[in-house]
Coordinates of C-alpha atoms in Angstrom, one line a residue:
X108 CA 0.2 -0.1 0.2
X109 CA 2.8 2.6 0.5
X110 CA 4.4 1.5 -2.5
X111 CA 1.1 2.1 -4.2
X112 CA 0.6 5.6 -2.5
X113 CA 4.4 6.8 -3.3
X114 CA 3.7 5.6 -7.2
X115 CA 0.7 8.1 -7.0
X116 CA 2.6 10.9 -5.5
X117 CA 5.8 10.6 -8.3
X118 CA 3.0 10.4 -10.8
X119 CA 1.3 13.2 -9.5
X120 CA 4.1 15.4 -9.5
X121 CA 5.4 14.5 -12.8
X122 CA 2.3 15.5 -14.1
X123 CA 2.4 19.1 -12.3
X124 CA 5.7 19.4 -14.0
X125 CA 4.4 19.1 -17.0
X126 CA 1.7 21.4 -16.4
X127 CA 4.0 23.7 -14.9
X128 CA 6.1 23.7 -17.9
X129 CA 3.4 24.0 -20.3
X130 CA 2.0 26.9 -18.9
X131 CA 5.6 28.6 -18.8
X132 CA 5.4 27.9 -22.9
X133 CA 2.3 29.3 -22.8
X134 CA 3.0 32.3 -21.0
X135 CA 5.7 33.0 -23.6
X136 CA 3.6 33.4 -26.5
X137 CA 1.2 35.3 -24.6
X138 CA 4.1 37.9 -24.0
X139 CA 4.9 37.6 -27.4
X140 CA 1.2 38.5 -28.7
X141 CA 0.9 41.1 -25.8
X142 CA 3.6 42.5 -27.4
X143 CA 2.5 42.4 -31.3
X144 CA -0.8 44.3 -29.8
X145 CA 1.4 47.0 -28.5
X146 CA 2.8 46.9 -31.4
X147 CA -0.3 47.4 -33.6
X148 CA -1.8 50.0 -30.7
X149 CA 1.0 52.5 -31.4
X150 CA 1.3 52.0 -35.2
X151 CA -2.9 53.0 -35.5
X152 CA -2.3 56.6 -35.7
X153 CA 0.5 56.0 -38.8
X154 CA -0.7 53.7 -40.4
X155 CA -4.8 53.3 -40.0
X156 CA -4.9 50.2 -42.9
X157 CA -2.9 48.2 -40.9
X158 CA -5.5 45.7 -41.2
X159 CA -6.5 45.8 -37.4
X160 CA -9.1 48.1 -35.2
X161 CA -8.1 48.7 -32.3
X162 CA -10.9 48.9 -29.5
X163 CA -10.5 50.7 -25.8
X164 CA -12.5 48.8 -23.1
X165 CA -14.4 50.0 -20.4
X166 CA -14.7 48.5 -17.2
X167 CA -18.1 47.6 -18.5
X168 CA -16.5 45.2 -21.1
X169 CA -18.3 48.0 -24.0
X170 CA -15.7 48.8 -26.6
X171 CA -15.6 52.2 -28.1
X172 CA -13.3 53.4 -31.3
X173 CA -10.0 55.6 -30.4
X174 CA -7.6 55.7 -33.4
X175 CA -5.6 57.7 -31.1
X176 CA -5.3 54.8 -28.3
X177 CA -2.2 54.0 -26.5
X178 CA -0.6 51.0 -25.0
X179 CA -3.7 51.2 -22.2
X180 CA -5.9 49.3 -24.4
X181 CA -3.4 46.4 -25.2
X182 CA -4.2 43.5 -23.9
X183 CA -4.6 42.9 -20.0
X184 CA -2.1 40.5 -18.7
X185 CA -4.6 38.5 -16.6
X186 CA -5.4 34.4 -18.1
X187 CA -8.3 33.8 -15.7
X188 CA -11.7 34.9 -15.9
X189 CA -13.4 35.9 -12.6
X190 CA -15.0 33.1 -10.7
X191 CA -18.4 31.8 -11.0
X192 CA -21.4 34.6 -12.4
X193 CA -18.8 35.2 -14.6
X194 CA -17.9 39.2 -15.7
X195 CA -15.4 38.0 -17.9
X196 CA -16.7 40.4 -20.4
X197 CA -14.4 42.7 -18.7
X198 CA -11.3 40.5 -19.6
X199 CA -9.0 41.2 -22.5
X200 CA -7.8 37.9 -22.9
X201 CA -7.2 34.7 -21.3
X202 CA -6.6 31.1 -22.3
X203 CA -9.0 29.0 -24.0
X204 CA -9.0 25.4 -25.5
X205 CA -9.0 25.2 -29.1
X206 CA -10.8 22.3 -30.8
X207 CA -8.1 19.6 -30.5
X208 CA -7.7 20.7 -26.7
X209 CA -4.9 22.8 -27.4
X210 CA -4.7 25.8 -24.9
X211 CA -3.7 29.2 -26.2
X212 CA -4.1 32.8 -25.8
X213 CA -7.7 34.3 -27.0
X214 CA -8.2 37.5 -27.8
X215 CA -11.2 38.8 -25.6
X216 CA -11.6 42.7 -26.6
X217 CA -9.0 45.4 -27.4
X218 CA -7.9 43.8 -31.0
X219 CA -9.6 43.0 -34.0
X220 CA -8.3 41.9 -37.2
X221 CA -10.1 43.3 -40.2
X222 CA -11.5 39.8 -41.5
X223 CA -11.2 38.9 -45.3
X224 CA -13.8 35.7 -44.1
X225 CA -17.2 36.0 -45.6
X226 CA -20.4 33.4 -45.3
X227 CA -18.8 32.0 -48.6
X228 CA -15.9 30.4 -46.3
X229 CA -18.8 28.2 -44.7
X230 CA -18.8 25.0 -45.6
X231 CA -21.3 21.8 -45.3
X232 CA -19.8 18.6 -45.4
X233 CA -23.0 15.3 -45.4
X234 CA -23.0 12.0 -44.4
X235 CA -25.1 8.7 -44.6
X236 CA -24.9 5.3 -43.8
X237 CA -24.3 5.4 -47.8
X238 CA -21.5 7.5 -47.8
X239 CA -20.1 7.1 -44.2
X240 CA -16.3 7.8 -44.8
X241 CA -16.4 10.2 -47.4
X242 CA -18.3 13.4 -47.3
X243 CA -20.5 15.3 -49.8
X244 CA -19.4 18.8 -49.6
X245 CA -21.1 21.4 -50.3
X246 CA -20.8 25.8 -49.8
X247 CA -23.4 28.3 -49.6
X248 CA -23.7 31.6 -52.0
X249 CA -26.1 34.1 -53.3
X250 CA -26.5 32.7 -57.0
X251 CA -26.2 29.1 -56.3
X252 CA -28.0 27.0 -53.5
X253 CA -26.5 23.7 -53.0
X254 CA -28.1 20.3 -53.7
X255 CA -27.0 16.9 -51.8
X256 CA -26.8 14.0 -53.9
X257 CA -27.1 11.8 -50.6
X258 CA -29.9 13.5 -48.7
X259 CA -32.9 11.5 -48.7
X260 CA -35.9 13.4 -47.0
X261 CA -37.3 10.7 -45.1
X262 CA -33.9 10.3 -43.0
X263 CA -33.9 12.3 -39.8
X264 CA -31.0 15.0 -40.0
X265 CA -28.4 15.9 -37.5
X266 CA -26.3 19.4 -37.7
X267 CA -23.5 19.0 -36.1
X268 CA -21.7 23.0 -35.3
X269 CA -18.1 22.9 -33.9
X270 CA -16.8 25.6 -31.5
X271 CA -13.7 28.2 -31.3
X272 CA -10.6 27.4 -33.0
X273 CA -12.0 23.6 -34.8
X274 CA -12.7 22.4 -38.0
X275 CA -13.8 19.7 -39.8
X276 CA -10.1 18.3 -40.5
X277 CA -9.0 19.2 -36.9
X278 CA -12.3 17.6 -34.8
X279 CA -12.2 15.4 -32.1
X280 CA -15.9 16.0 -31.6
X281 CA -17.4 15.1 -34.9
X282 CA -15.8 11.4 -36.1
X283 CA -17.4 10.7 -32.1
X284 CA -20.6 12.0 -32.6
X285 CA -21.0 11.1 -36.7
X286 CA -20.0 7.3 -35.8
X287 CA -21.7 7.2 -33.1
X288 CA -25.1 8.4 -34.9
X289 CA -24.5 6.2 -38.1
X290 CA -24.2 3.5 -35.7
X291 CA -27.6 4.0 -34.2
X292 CA -29.4 4.6 -37.1
X293 CA -29.7 6.4 -41.1
X294 CA -29.5 9.4 -40.7
X295 CA -28.6 13.1 -42.6
X296 CA -25.2 14.0 -41.0
X297 CA -24.2 17.7 -41.9
X298 CA -21.2 18.7 -40.5
X299 CA -21.1 22.8 -40.1
X300 CA -17.3 23.6 -41.0
X301 CA -16.4 27.6 -40.1
X302 CA -13.2 27.0 -39.1
X303 CA -12.0 30.2 -41.1
X304 CA -15.1 32.2 -39.0
X305 CA -13.7 31.0 -35.4
X306 CA -10.4 30.5 -36.0
X307 CA -7.5 31.5 -33.0
X308 CA -6.7 33.3 -31.4
X309 CA -9.9 35.9 -32.4
X310 CA -12.9 34.8 -29.9
X311 CA -13.9 38.1 -30.1
X312 CA -14.6 37.8 -33.9
X313 CA -15.9 34.1 -34.1
X314 CA -18.3 35.0 -31.2
X315 CA -19.6 38.0 -33.6
X316 CA -19.3 35.5 -36.7
X317 CA -21.9 33.2 -35.2
X318 CA -24.6 35.0 -36.3
X319 CA -23.7 34.8 -39.8
X320 CA -23.4 31.6 -39.7
X321 CA -26.1 30.7 -38.1
X322 CA -27.9 32.2 -40.7
X323 CA -26.6 30.1 -43.6
X324 CA -27.5 27.2 -41.9
X325 CA -31.0 28.6 -41.4
X326 CA -30.7 29.1 -45.3
X327 CA -29.9 25.8 -46.5
X328 CA -32.4 24.2 -43.6
X329 CA -35.5 26.4 -45.6
X330 CA -33.6 25.2 -48.8
X331 CA -34.0 21.6 -48.0
X332 CA -37.6 21.8 -46.7
X333 CA -38.2 23.8 -50.0
X334 CA -36.5 21.2 -52.3
X335 CA -37.0 18.2 -50.7
X336 CA -39.9 18.3 -49.0
X337 CA -38.3 17.4 -45.5
X338 CA -39.9 19.1 -42.4
X339 CA -38.5 20.9 -40.1
X340 CA -39.6 18.8 -37.4
X341 CA -36.9 16.5 -38.5
X342 CA -34.0 18.1 -37.8
X343 CA -32.0 18.0 -34.8
X344 CA -29.2 20.4 -34.0
X345 CA -26.3 19.4 -31.9
X346 CA -23.8 22.2 -31.2
X347 CA -20.8 22.1 -28.6
X348 CA -19.7 25.6 -26.8
X349 CA -19.9 28.9 -29.1
X350 CA -21.6 26.1 -31.8
X351 CA -24.3 26.1 -29.1
X352 CA -25.6 29.4 -29.8
X353 CA -24.6 28.9 -33.3
X354 CA -27.6 26.1 -33.4
X355 CA -30.0 28.1 -31.0
X356 CA -29.6 31.2 -34.1
X357 CA -30.2 28.5 -36.4
X358 CA -33.6 27.9 -34.8
X359 CA -34.5 31.8 -34.5
X360 CA -33.5 32.4 -38.3
X361 CA -35.1 28.9 -39.7
X362 CA -38.3 30.1 -41.8
X363 CA -39.9 26.9 -42.8
X364 CA -41.4 25.3 -39.4
X365 CA -40.0 24.9 -36.0
X366 CA -36.5 23.1 -35.6
X367 CA -37.7 19.8 -33.1
X368 CA -34.7 19.7 -30.9
X369 CA -31.4 21.6 -30.3
X370 CA -28.6 19.4 -27.8
X371 CA -26.2 22.2 -26.6
X372 CA -23.4 20.5 -25.2
X373 CA -21.9 22.9 -23.0
X374 CA -22.4 26.0 -24.3
X375 CA -19.8 28.6 -23.8
X376 CA -20.2 31.6 -21.2
X377 CA -17.2 34.0 -22.2
X378 CA -18.7 37.1 -23.5
X379 CA -22.0 36.0 -23.4
X380 CA -22.8 37.2 -19.9
X381 CA -25.5 39.8 -20.4
X382 CA -26.0 38.9 -24.2
X383 CA -29.9 39.2 -25.7
X384 CA -31.3 36.0 -26.1
X385 CA -32.1 36.8 -29.8
X386 CA -27.6 37.0 -29.9
X387 CA -27.8 33.5 -28.2
X388 CA -29.1 30.3 -27.0
X389 CA -32.6 30.2 -25.2
X390 CA -35.5 27.9 -25.0
X391 CA -37.4 29.6 -27.1
X392 CA -35.3 28.3 -30.1
X393 CA -36.6 24.8 -30.5
X394 CA -39.4 22.3 -29.6
X395 CA -37.2 21.2 -27.0
X396 CA -34.1 22.7 -25.5
X397 CA -31.9 20.7 -24.1
X398 CA -29.0 21.6 -21.9
X399 CA -25.1 19.4 -20.5
X400 CA -23.5 21.1 -18.4
X401 CA -19.8 20.1 -17.3
X402 CA -17.8 23.4 -17.3
X403 CA -20.1 26.0 -15.3
X404 CA -18.7 29.2 -14.4
X405 CA -16.3 28.8 -16.4
X406 CA -15.7 28.0 -20.1
X407 CA -19.7 27.2 -20.2
X408 CA -22.9 28.9 -18.4
X409 CA -23.7 27.6 -14.6
X410 CA -27.6 28.7 -15.5
X411 CA -30.3 26.8 -16.8
X412 CA -31.4 28.0 -20.3
X413 CA -32.9 25.3 -21.6
X414 CA -36.1 22.9 -21.6
X415 CA -34.3 20.8 -19.7
X416 CA -30.9 21.3 -18.2
X417 CA -28.4 17.8 -17.5
X418 CA -25.5 18.5 -15.2
X419 CA -23.2 15.8 -14.8
X420 CA -21.4 15.9 -11.2
X421 CA -23.0 19.1 -10.4
X422 CA -21.9 20.9 -14.0
X423 CA -19.3 22.7 -12.5
X424 CA -15.5 21.9 -13.5
X425 CA -13.1 19.9 -12.8
X426 CA -15.6 17.3 -13.9
X427 CA -14.0 13.7 -12.2
X428 CA -10.5 12.8 -13.6
X429 CA -10.1 15.7 -14.7
X430 CA -7.0 16.2 -12.5
X431 CA -5.2 19.4 -12.8
X432 CA -7.9 20.8 -15.3
X433 CA -6.5 24.7 -15.1
X434 CA -8.3 26.0 -18.4
X435 CA -11.7 23.7 -18.1
X436 CA -10.2 21.8 -21.2
X437 CA -10.9 18.2 -20.2
X438 CA -13.8 19.6 -18.0
X439 CA -15.2 21.2 -21.3
X440 CA -14.6 18.5 -23.8
X441 CA -16.7 16.1 -21.4
X442 CA -19.9 17.1 -22.8
X443 CA -19.4 15.5 -25.9
X444 CA -17.9 12.7 -24.8
X445 CA -20.7 12.1 -22.3
X446 CA -23.4 12.4 -25.1
X447 CA -21.5 10.8 -28.2
X448 CA -21.5 7.3 -26.0
X449 CA -25.3 8.3 -24.6
X450 CA -26.1 8.1 -28.4
X451 CA -23.6 4.7 -28.5
X452 CA -25.3 2.6 -25.6
X453 CA -28.8 3.7 -23.6
X454 CA -27.6 2.3 -20.5
X455 CA -24.8 3.5 -17.9
X456 CA -26.6 6.2 -15.3
X457 CA -30.5 8.0 -14.5
X458 CA -30.3 11.8 -15.1
X459 CA -32.7 12.4 -11.8
X460 CA -34.9 15.7 -11.7
X461 CA -33.8 17.7 -8.8
X462 CA -33.9 21.4 -7.9
X463 CA -29.9 21.5 -6.6
X464 CA -26.5 19.9 -6.6
X465 CA -26.7 19.3 -3.1
X466 CA -30.3 18.3 -2.8
X467 CA -29.4 15.4 -5.2
X468 CA -25.9 14.7 -3.5
X469 CA -28.1 14.5 -0.2
X470 CA -30.4 11.4 -1.4
X471 CA -33.2 13.8 -1.6
X472 CA -34.6 13.3 -4.8
X473 CA -34.4 9.4 -4.8
X474 CA -38.1 9.5 -5.4
X475 CA -38.1 11.4 -8.6
X476 CA -36.6 8.3 -10.2
X477 CA -40.1 7.9 -12.3
X478 CA -39.1 10.5 -13.8
X479 CA -35.6 10.3 -15.0
X480 CA -34.7 10.1 -18.4
X481 CA -31.7 8.8 -21.1
X482 CA -30.1 11.9 -22.4
X483 CA -29.9 10.4 -26.1
X484 CA -33.6 9.5 -26.7
X485 CA -35.9 11.7 -28.0
X486 CA -38.3 12.7 -24.9
X487 CA -40.0 15.5 -26.2
X488 CA -42.9 16.0 -23.5
X489 CA -42.7 18.4 -21.0
X490 CA -42.7 15.5 -18.1
X491 CA -38.9 15.5 -19.2
X492 CA -38.0 19.3 -18.7
X493 CA -36.4 21.0 -15.7
X494 CA -33.2 20.7 -13.8
X495 CA -31.7 16.8 -13.9
X496 CA -28.3 15.8 -12.6
X497 CA -26.1 12.8 -11.9
X498 CA -22.8 11.4 -11.0
X499 CA -20.6 9.8 -13.3
X500 CA -17.2 7.6 -12.7
X501 CA -13.8 9.4 -12.7
X502 CA -12.8 7.0 -15.7
X503 CA -14.1 4.8 -18.1
X504 CA -16.5 3.2 -18.3
X505 CA -18.2 6.4 -17.0
X506 CA -21.4 5.3 -16.7
X507 CA -22.9 4.3 -13.2
X508 CA -25.2 1.5 -13.1
X509 CA -27.9 0.8 -10.3
X510 CA -29.3 -2.6 -11.2
X511 CA -31.4 -2.2 -8.1
X512 CA -33.2 0.0 -10.0
X513 CA -35.6 -1.7 -12.1
X514 CA -33.3 -2.2 -15.1
X515 CA -34.8 -5.0 -17.2
X516 CA -34.1 -6.3 -20.9
X517 CA -37.0 -4.3 -21.9
X518 CA -37.0 -1.3 -19.7
X519 CA -34.2 0.6 -20.9
X520 CA -36.1 4.2 -20.8
X521 CA -35.0 4.9 -17.2
X522 CA -31.5 5.0 -18.4
X523 CA -29.0 7.6 -19.3
X524 CA -26.3 5.5 -21.3
X525 CA -22.7 6.8 -21.0
X526 CA -20.7 3.4 -21.8
X527 CA -17.4 4.7 -23.7
X528 CA -15.4 2.7 -26.3
X529 CA -12.8 5.4 -26.0
X530 CA -11.9 8.3 -24.1
X531 CA -8.3 10.7 -24.4
X532 CA -8.2 12.3 -20.4
X533 CA -6.7 15.8 -21.4
X534 CA -5.3 17.8 -19.3

């Protein structure tokens, strides 16, 4: 036992040392970006066409144009947002993960690129069981609406939408969810690639671009409804982080009917504090809006913003098993690992309605077991709405199966399945 404890201590110290080294490397990169921002700020008055717009940010986080800005409007030397209920809008930069889980500097305010990227840079990749490995790729433009050879109106459709710093090529989330859905059934699976409008380090610009990306996707859905006879009630939008807000605005902009369901995987909270509902995800964006919270109070929302909000392990960071999760990278990404494996396997543990996490942990909500549900099933009734809580294991399999709670071969509707075929624990 003593040897085991010593081994754990040695491994923990080694992990801590690697994290410290990583942070020192990122700090050096941050200093380079800060210096670059200051250089651009100092050149603003002599070269107004240098490709950047510098804003002076007030204490309330509102930017005002200032062509004679001094170095006081450069990036602040703070890499962490205020705790809990945010106020993150006052921060000029912070460390954020990209789609691969790599942590880097994200500009929140104080500097913006003069973007050359347009909505034509949004691409749509269609997969189905007829083309599971080779996507049918199309773009949207004003002169020609796309035709998808493999799209079938009789199939339900899933739109998967990545977040900040991600792309179809680099995404970890996309293959997890795409393969899980195609294993479950034959769907039209659309991967939305807005990587050029969500590129690092410009988080502020990516946030602003969510609306135009949503308009493009909504136009495509309306086009599919008109040209193929498909119904919007068969469309399911799944968005991660910033992509969750894109999904919400798609629901607002679609004109051919109400979107059936939106699943928001740890929707981004950074810079969305106090934002009007028509600029972010909210419960009015689909017939059912469900939200999975895994890094609440840091990268993701802590408060309820859907018809039903699911809080694995309380919904906050760090999630169990996310050792030294200094930038909430592991906890943030758990949302799509949980959901992907819920699609693959229903059994695992129940999501139980409860008013708050302490009551759930105290066992005060055990009588609500009859109203428990599984995340990956289409429970659209009002019975399965509200706040739901659950526990997970700290490593795979994450699902906690309680065989005493009416589990049978025919009764799989009381279980929220979280069994994992693969998982990479990132710290």
